[in-house]
CSV table of C-alpha atoms in Angstrom, one decimal:
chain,number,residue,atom,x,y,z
A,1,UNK,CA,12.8,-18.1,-22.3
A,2,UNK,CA,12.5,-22.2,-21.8
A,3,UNK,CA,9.3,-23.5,-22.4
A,4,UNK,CA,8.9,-24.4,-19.1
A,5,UNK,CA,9.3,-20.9,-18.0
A,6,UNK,CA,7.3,-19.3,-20.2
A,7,UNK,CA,4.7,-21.7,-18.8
A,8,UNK,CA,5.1,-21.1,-15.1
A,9,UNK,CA,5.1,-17.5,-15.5
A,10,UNK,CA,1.6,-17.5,-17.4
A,11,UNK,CA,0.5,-20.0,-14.6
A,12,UNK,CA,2.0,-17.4,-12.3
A,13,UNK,CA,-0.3,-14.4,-14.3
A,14,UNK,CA,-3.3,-16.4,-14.2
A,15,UNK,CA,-2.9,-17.3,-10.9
A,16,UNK,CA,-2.7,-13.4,-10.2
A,17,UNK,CA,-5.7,-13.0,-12.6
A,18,UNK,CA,-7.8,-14.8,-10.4
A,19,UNK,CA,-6.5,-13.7,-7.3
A,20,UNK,CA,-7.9,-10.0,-9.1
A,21,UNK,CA,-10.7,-11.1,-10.4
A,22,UNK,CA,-11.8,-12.5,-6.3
A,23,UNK,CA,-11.4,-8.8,-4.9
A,24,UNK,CA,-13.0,-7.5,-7.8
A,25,UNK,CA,-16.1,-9.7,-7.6
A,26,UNK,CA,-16.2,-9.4,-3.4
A,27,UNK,CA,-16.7,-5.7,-3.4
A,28,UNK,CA,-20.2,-4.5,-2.0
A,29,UNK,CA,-22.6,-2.4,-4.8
A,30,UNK,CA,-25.1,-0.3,-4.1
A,31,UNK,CA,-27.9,0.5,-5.9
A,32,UNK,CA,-28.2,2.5,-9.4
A,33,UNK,CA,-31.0,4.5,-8.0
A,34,UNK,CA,-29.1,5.8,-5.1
A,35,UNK,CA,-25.9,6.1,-6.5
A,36,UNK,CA,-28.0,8.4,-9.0
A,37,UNK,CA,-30.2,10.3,-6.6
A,38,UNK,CA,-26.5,10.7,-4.7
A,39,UNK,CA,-25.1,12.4,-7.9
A,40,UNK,CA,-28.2,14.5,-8.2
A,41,UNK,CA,-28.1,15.9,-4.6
A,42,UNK,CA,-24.4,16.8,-4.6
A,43,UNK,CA,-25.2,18.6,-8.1
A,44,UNK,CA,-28.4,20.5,-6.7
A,45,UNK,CA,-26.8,21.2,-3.2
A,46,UNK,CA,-23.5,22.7,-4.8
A,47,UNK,CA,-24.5,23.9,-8.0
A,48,UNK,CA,-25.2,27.6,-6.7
A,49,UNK,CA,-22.0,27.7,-5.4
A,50,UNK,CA,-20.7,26.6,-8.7
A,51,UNK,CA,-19.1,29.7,-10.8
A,52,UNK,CA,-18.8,28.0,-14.2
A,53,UNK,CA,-22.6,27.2,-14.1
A,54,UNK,CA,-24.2,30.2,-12.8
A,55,UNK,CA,-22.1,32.5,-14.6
A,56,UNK,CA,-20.0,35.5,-12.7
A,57,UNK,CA,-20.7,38.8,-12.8
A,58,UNK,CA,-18.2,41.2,-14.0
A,59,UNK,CA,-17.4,43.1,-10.8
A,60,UNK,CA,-16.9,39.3,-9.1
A,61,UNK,CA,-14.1,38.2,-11.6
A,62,UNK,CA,-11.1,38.4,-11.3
A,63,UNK,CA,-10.2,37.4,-14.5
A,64,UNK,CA,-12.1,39.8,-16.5
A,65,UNK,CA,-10.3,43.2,-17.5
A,66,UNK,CA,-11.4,46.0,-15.9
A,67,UNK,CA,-12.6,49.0,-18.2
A,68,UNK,CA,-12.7,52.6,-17.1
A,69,UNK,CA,-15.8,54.0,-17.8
A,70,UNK,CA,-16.5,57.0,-19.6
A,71,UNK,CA,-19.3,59.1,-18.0
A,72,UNK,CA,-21.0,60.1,-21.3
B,1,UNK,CA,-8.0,-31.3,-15.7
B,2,UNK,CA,-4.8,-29.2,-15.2
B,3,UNK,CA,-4.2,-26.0,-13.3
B,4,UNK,CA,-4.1,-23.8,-15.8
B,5,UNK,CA,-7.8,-25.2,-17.4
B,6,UNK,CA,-8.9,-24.5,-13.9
B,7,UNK,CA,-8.1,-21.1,-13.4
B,8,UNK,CA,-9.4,-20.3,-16.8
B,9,UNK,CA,-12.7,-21.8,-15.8
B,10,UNK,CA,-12.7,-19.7,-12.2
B,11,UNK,CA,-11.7,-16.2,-13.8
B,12,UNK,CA,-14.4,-16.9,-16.4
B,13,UNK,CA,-16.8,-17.2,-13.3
B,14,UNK,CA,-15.9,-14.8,-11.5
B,15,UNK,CA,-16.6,-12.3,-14.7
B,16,UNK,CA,-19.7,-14.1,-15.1
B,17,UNK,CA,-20.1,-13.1,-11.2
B,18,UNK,CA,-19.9,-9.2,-11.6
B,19,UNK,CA,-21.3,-9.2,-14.6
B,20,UNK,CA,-24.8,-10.4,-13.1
B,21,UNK,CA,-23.3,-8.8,-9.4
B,22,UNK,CA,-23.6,-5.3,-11.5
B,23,UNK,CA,-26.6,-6.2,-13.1
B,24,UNK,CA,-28.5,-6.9,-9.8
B,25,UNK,CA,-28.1,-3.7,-8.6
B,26,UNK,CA,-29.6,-1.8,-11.5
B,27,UNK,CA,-33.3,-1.1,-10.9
B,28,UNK,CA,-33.0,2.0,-13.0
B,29,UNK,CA,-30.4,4.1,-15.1
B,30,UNK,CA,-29.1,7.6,-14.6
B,31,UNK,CA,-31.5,8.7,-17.8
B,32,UNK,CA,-34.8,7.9,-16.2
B,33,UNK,CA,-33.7,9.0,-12.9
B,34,UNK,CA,-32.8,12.8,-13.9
B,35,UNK,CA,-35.8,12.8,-16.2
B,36,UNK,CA,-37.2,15.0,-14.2
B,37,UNK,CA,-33.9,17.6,-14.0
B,38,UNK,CA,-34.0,19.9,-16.6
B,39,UNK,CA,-31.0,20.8,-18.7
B,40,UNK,CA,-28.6,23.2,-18.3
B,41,UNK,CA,-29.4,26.2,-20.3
B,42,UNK,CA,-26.7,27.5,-22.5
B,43,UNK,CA,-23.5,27.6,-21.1
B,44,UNK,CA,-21.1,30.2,-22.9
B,45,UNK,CA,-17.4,31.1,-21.6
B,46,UNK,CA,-15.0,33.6,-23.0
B,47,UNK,CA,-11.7,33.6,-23.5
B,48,UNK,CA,-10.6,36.1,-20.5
B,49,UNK,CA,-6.4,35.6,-20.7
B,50,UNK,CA,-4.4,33.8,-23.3
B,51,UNK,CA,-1.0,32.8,-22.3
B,52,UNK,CA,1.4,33.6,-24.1
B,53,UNK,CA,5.0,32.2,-24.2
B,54,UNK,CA,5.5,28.8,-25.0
B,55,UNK,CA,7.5,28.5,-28.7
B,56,UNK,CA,6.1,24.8,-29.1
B,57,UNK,CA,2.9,22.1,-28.7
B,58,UNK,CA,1.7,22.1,-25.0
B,59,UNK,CA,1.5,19.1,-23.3
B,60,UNK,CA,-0.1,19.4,-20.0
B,61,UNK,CA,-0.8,21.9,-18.0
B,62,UNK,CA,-2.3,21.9,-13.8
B,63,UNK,CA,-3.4,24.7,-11.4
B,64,UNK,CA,-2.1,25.5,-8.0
B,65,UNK,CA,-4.3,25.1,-5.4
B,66,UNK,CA,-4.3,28.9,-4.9
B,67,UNK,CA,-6.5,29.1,-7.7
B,68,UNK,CA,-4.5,31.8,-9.2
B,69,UNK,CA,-1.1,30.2,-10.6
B,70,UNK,CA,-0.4,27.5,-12.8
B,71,UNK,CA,2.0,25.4,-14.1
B,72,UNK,CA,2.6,24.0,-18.2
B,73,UNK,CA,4.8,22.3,-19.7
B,74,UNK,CA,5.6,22.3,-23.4
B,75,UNK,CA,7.9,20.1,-25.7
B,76,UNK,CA,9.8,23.6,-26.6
B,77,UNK,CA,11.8,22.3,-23.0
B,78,UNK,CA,10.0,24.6,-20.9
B,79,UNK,CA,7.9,24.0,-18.0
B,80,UNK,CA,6.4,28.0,-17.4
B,81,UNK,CA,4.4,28.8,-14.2
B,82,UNK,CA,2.1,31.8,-14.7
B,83,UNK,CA,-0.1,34.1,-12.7
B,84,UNK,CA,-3.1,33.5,-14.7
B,85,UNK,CA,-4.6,36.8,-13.6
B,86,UNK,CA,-2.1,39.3,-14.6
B,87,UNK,CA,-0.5,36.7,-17.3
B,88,UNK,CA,3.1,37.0,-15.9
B,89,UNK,CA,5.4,34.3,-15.9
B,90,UNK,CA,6.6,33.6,-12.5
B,91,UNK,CA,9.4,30.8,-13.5
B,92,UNK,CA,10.4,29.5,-16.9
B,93,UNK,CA,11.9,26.2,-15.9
B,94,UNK,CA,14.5,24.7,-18.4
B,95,UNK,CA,14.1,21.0,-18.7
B,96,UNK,CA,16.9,18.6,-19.6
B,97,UNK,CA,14.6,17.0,-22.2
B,98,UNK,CA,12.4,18.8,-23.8
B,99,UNK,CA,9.8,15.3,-24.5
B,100,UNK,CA,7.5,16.0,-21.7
B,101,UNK,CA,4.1,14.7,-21.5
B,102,UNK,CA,3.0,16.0,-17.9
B,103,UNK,CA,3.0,18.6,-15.5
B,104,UNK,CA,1.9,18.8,-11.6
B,105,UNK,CA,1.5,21.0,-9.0
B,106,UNK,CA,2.0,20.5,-5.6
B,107,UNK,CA,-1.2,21.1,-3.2
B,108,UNK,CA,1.2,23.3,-1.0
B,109,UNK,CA,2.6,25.1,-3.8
B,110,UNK,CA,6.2,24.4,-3.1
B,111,UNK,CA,6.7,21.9,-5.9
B,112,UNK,CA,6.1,20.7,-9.5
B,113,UNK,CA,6.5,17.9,-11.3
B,114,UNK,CA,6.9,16.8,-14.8
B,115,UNK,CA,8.0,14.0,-16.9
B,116,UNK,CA,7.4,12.1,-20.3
B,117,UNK,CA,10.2,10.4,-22.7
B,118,UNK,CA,12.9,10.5,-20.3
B,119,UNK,CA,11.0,7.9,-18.4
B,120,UNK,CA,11.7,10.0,-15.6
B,121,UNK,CA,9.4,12.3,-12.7
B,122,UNK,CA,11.7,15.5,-12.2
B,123,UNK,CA,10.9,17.4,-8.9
B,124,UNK,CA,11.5,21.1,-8.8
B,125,UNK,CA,11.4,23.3,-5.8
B,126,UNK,CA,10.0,26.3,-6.4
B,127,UNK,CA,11.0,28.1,-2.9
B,128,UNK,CA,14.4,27.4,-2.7
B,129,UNK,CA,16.4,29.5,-0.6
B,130,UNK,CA,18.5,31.9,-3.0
B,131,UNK,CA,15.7,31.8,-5.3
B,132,UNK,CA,16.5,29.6,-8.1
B,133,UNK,CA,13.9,26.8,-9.6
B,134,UNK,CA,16.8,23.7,-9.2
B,135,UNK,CA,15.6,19.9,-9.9
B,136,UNK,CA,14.8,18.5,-6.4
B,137,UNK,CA,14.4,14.8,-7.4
B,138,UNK,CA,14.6,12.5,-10.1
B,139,UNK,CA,12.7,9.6,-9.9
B,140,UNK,CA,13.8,6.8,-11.9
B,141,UNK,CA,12.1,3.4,-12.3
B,142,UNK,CA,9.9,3.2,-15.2
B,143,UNK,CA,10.7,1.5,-17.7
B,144,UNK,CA,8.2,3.4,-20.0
B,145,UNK,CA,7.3,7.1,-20.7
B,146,UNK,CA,6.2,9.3,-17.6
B,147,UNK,CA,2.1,10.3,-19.1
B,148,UNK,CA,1.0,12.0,-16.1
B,149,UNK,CA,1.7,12.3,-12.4
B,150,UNK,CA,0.2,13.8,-9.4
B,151,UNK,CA,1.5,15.1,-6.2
B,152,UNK,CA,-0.4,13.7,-2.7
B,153,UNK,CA,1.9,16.2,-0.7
B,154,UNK,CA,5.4,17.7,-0.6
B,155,UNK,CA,6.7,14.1,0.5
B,156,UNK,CA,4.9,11.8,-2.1
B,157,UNK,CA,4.0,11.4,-6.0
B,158,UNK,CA,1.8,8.7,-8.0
B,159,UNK,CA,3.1,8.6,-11.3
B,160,UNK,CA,1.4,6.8,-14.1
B,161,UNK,CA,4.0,5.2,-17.2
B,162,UNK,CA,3.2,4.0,-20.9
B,163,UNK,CA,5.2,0.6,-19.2
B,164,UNK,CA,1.8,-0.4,-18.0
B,165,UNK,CA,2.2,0.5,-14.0
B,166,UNK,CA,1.3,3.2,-11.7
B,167,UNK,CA,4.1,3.9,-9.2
B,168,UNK,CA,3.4,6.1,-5.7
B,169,UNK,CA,7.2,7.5,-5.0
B,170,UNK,CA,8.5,8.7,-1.7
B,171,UNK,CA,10.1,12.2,-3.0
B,172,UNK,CA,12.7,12.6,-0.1
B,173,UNK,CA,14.5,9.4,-0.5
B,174,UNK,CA,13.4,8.8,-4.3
B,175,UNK,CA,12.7,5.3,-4.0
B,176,UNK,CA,9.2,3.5,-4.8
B,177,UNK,CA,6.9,3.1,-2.1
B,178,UNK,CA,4.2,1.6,-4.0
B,179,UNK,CA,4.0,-0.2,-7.9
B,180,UNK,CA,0.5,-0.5,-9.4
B,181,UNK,CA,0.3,-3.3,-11.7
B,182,UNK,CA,-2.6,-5.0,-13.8
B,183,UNK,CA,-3.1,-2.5,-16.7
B,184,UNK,CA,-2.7,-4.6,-20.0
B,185,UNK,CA,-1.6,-1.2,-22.1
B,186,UNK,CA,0.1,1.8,-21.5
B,187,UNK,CA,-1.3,4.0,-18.1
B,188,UNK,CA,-2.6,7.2,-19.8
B,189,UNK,CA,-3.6,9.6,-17.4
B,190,UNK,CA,-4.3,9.7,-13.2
B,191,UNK,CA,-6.4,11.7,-11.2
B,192,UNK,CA,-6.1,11.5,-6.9
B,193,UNK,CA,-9.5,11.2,-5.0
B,194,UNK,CA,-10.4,14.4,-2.8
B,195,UNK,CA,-9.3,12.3,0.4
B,196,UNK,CA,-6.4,11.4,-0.9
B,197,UNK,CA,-7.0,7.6,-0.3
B,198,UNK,CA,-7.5,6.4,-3.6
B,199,UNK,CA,-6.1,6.9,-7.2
B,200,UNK,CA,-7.8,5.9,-10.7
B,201,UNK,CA,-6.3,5.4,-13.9
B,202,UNK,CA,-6.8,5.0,-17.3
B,203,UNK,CA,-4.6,3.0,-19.9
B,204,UNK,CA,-4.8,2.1,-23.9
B,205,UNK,CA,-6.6,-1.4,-22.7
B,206,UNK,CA,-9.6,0.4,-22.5
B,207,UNK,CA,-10.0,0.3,-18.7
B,208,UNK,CA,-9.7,2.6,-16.4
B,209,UNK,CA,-8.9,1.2,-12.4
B,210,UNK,CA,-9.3,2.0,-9.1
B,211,UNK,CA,-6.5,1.8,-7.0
B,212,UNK,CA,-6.1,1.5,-2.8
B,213,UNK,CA,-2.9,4.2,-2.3
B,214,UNK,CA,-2.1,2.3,1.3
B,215,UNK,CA,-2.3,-1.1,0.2
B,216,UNK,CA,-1.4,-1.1,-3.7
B,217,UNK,CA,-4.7,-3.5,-4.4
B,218,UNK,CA,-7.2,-2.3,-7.6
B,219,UNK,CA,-10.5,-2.4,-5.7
B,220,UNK,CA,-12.3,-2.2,-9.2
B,221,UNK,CA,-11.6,-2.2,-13.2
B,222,UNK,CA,-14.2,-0.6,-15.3
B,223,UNK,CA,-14.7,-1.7,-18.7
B,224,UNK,CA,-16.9,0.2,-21.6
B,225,UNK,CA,-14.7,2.1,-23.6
B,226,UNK,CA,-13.6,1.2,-27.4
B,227,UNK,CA,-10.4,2.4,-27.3
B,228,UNK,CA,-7.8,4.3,-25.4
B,229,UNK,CA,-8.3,6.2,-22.0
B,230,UNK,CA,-6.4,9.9,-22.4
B,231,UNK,CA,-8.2,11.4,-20.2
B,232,UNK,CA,-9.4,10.6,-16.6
B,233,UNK,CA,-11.3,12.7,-13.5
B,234,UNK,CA,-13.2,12.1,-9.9
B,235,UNK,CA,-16.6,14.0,-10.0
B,236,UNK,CA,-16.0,16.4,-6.8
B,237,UNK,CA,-18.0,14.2,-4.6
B,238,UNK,CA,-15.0,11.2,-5.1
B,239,UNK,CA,-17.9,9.0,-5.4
B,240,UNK,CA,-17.7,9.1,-9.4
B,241,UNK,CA,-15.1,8.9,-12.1
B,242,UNK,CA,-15.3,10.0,-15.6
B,243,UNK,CA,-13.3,9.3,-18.4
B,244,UNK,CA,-12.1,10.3,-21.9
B,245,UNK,CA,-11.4,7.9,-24.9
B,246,UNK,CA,-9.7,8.0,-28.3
B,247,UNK,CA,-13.5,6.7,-29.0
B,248,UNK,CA,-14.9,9.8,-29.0
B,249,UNK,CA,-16.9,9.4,-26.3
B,250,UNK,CA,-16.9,10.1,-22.3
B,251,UNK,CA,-18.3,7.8,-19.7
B,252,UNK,CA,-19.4,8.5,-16.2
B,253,UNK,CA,-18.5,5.3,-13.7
B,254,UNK,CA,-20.0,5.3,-10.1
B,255,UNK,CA,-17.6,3.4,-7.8
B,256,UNK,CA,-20.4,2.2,-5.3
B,257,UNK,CA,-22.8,0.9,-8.5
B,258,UNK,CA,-19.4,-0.7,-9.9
B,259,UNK,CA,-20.9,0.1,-13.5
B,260,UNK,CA,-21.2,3.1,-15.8
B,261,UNK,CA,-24.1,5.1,-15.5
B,262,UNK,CA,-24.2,7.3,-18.6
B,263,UNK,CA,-21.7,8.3,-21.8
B,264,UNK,CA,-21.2,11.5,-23.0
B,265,UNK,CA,-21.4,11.6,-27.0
B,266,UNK,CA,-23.0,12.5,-30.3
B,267,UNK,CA,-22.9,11.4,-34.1
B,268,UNK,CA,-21.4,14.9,-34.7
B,269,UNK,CA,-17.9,14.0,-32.8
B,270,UNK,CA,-15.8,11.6,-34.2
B,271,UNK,CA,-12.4,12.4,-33.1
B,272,UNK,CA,-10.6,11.4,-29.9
B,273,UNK,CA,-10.9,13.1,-26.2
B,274,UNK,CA,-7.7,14.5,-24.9
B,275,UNK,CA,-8.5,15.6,-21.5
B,276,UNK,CA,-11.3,16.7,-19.2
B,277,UNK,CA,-12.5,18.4,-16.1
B,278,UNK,CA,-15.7,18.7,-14.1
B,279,UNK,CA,-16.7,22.0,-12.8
B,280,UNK,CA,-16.8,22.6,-9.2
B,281,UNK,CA,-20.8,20.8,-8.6
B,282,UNK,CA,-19.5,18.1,-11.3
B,283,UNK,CA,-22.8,19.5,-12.9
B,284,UNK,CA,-20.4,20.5,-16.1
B,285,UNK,CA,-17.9,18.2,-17.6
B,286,UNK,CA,-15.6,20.3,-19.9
B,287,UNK,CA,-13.3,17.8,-22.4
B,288,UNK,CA,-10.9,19.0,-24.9
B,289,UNK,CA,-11.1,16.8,-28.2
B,290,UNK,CA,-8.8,16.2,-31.3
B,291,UNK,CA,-10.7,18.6,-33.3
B,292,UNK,CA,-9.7,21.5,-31.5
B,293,UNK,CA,-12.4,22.3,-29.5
B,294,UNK,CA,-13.9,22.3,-26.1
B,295,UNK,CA,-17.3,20.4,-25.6
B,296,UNK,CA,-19.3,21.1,-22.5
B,297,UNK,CA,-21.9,18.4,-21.1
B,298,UNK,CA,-24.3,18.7,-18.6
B,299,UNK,CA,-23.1,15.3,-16.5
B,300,UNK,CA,-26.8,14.5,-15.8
B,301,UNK,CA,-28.3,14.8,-18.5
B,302,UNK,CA,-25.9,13.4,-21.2
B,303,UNK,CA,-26.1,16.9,-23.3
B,304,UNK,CA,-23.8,19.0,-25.2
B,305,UNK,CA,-24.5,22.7,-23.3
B,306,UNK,CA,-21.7,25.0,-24.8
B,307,UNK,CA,-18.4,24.5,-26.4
B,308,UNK,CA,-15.0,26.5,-26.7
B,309,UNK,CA,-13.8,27.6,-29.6
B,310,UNK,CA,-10.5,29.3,-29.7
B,311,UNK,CA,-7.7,27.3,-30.3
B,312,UNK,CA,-5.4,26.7,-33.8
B,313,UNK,CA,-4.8,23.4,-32.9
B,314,UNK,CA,-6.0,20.3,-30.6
B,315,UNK,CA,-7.0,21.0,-27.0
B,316,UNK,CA,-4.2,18.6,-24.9
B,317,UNK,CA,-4.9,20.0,-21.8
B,318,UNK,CA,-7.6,21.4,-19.6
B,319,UNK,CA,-8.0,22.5,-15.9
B,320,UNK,CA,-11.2,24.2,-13.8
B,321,UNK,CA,-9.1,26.3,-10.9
B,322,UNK,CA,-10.1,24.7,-7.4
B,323,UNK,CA,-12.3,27.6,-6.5
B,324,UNK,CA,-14.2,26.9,-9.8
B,325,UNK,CA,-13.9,30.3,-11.0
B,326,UNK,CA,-12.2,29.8,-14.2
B,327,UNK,CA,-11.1,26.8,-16.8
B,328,UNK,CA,-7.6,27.0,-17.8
B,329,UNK,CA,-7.0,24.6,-21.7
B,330,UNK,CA,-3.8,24.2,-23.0
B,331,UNK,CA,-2.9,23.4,-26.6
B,332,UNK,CA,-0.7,22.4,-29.4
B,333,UNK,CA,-0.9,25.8,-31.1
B,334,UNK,CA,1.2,26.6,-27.9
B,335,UNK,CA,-1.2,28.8,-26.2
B,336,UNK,CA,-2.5,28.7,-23.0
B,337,UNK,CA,-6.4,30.6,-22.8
B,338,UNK,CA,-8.3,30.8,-19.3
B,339,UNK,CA,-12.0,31.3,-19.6
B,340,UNK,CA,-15.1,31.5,-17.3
């Protein structure tokens, strides 16, 4: 690559930089305490739906083998 | 001064910009607000199925949507779907190259996907007519390996490539619709938002981004991490994205704060995070690291509630099934284990 290439095309990325860096900086934030308390709710609103967390019992998973029981 | 001075001085101001943008908006942290939310008590899983099948290291693995099958691929040339339930294999795909790196299913279950040396996405149709698993598409254009890829819908695929670009593909004709481009190292991993409008990714510049699917912009690039993104998930509400470094560490980002609100680490772990998935509330984050095990943190409060312990050799893979009743990891000891 020429020098004069090499030149235009890192004019060409900083240009593109920039151009990035303008949309990045435009975007509208909200703030930390409601994105938090947001978080929080969808945790606490979904969490007893949430199998992993509650824990399932036997006779609701599907994944556990079933045993035959032996009437002692 | 010339033109090149100048738009060093304006990208240093705009950084100096959303610096103090992101600063602005903190008036708290995620700590202080869940002070008052206790911690997850004790969270222990067993190892309910193992898989069993794959003669090699497991790359990747995804679940169907049906919350019952699922789909792994494994550098023995195989890409395997199972019923996770009964442990059957439903198809053992041969692959022409046995390098893959990633595996997807197709929300409708028709497809999967898979890629990695080659450089290549290879579609496979799972319902063809006389029954046989045939290659579909191949979708050529990177110029880098294939790390991940995931499937919007029958019709269209975002794949991510260690040449630096995300690419959204239209399957039918198998042409790019789409390229990503502003990663300054190799895309690692990509995850699809739950409306389907967005796409993040993380790369091995230490930045994950946050890419518009319709108009190929990054909204937003999220800086924190020490070293390479592997791993990379939405919390469920889409609102949130978490990610999982070669530093040891994971990091919660919330995309309307711009900033990361908490990490996910202790002294105790020093080796690298391979992959991650929240649970269904996004209460639990479950990452596989290096050192062969599973960690589980409760997201809110930054703490280390359980941890899977099973596997012979490092955790590459993990999946929680989209009715959150069971976490599927995958790993190089060539197993596959579901647990809940």
């Amino acid at each position: 690559m020429s020098s004069k290439t090499q030149s235009s095309s890192s004019m060409a990325q900083a240009r593109r930089t920039v151009q990035q860096l303008r949309i990045e900086a435009s975007i509208e934030r909200v703030k930390v305490s409601k994105a938090s308390s947001d978080l929080m709710r969808y945790c606490g609103e979904h969490a007893k739906n949430d199998p992993l967390l509650m824990g399932i019992p036997a006779s609701e998973n599907p994944f556990k083998d079933k045993k035959p029981c032996t009437v002692l | 001064m010339g033109e090149m001075e100048q738009l060093r001085k304006e990208a240093d101001a705009l950084k100096d910009q959303i610096t103090a943008a992101r600063k602005a908006v903190q008036d708290t942290t995620l700590e202080e607000a869940a002070a008052g939310v206790a911690v997850v008590g004790r969270v222990q899983m067993k190892t309910r199925k193992t898989l069993r099948g794959h003669l090699a290291k497991i790359y990747a693995m995804h679940w169907a949507t049906d919350s019952k099958l699922c789909v792994s691929a494994s550098q023995d040339g195989k890409l395997i779907v199972w019923d996770s339930i009964t442990t059957n294999k439903v198809n053992a795909i041969p692959l022409k190259s046995s390098w893959v790196m990633t595996c997807a299913y197709a929300p409708s279950g028709n497809l999967v996907a898979c890629g990695g040396l080659d450089n290549m996405c290879s579609i496979y149709n799972l319902k063809g007519k006389d029954g046989n698993v045939k290659v579909m598409r191949e979708l050529a254009a990177h110029t880098g390996y294939l790390s991940c890829c995931r499937f919007i819908s029958d019709t269209e695929i975002i794949t991510s490539s260690g040449d630096c670009t995300c690419i959204l593909w239209d399957i039918e004709t198998g042409t790019q619709k789409t390229s990503f481009a502003g990663h300054q190292g190799d895309c690692m991993s990509l995850a699809v938002s739950p409306d389907f409008s967005y796409f993040i990714s993380g790369a091995c510049d230490f930045t994950a981004k946050l890419w518009d699917i319709r108009d190929g912009n990054c909204r937003q690039t999220f800086a924190g991490h020490e070293s390479d993104i592997n791993a990379i998930g939405f919390f469920p509400n889409g609102q949130a994205v978490i990610t999982g470094s070669d530093d040891a560490t994971c990091k919660l980002y919330d995309l309307r704060a711009d900033q990361e609100l908490i990490t996910y680490q202790d002294s105790s772990i020093m080796c690298g995070v391979t992959s991650l998935a929240p649970s269904l509330s996004g209460r639990l984050i479950l990452a596989g690291y290096d050192d062969f095990n599973v960690n589980i943190w409760d997201s809110l409060k930054a703490e280390r509630v359980g941890a899977l312990a099973g596997h012979d050799n490092r955790v590459s893979c993990i999946g929680v099934s989209a009715d959150g009743m069971a976490c599927c990891t995958g790993s190089w000891d060539s197993f596959l284990k579901i647990w809940n």
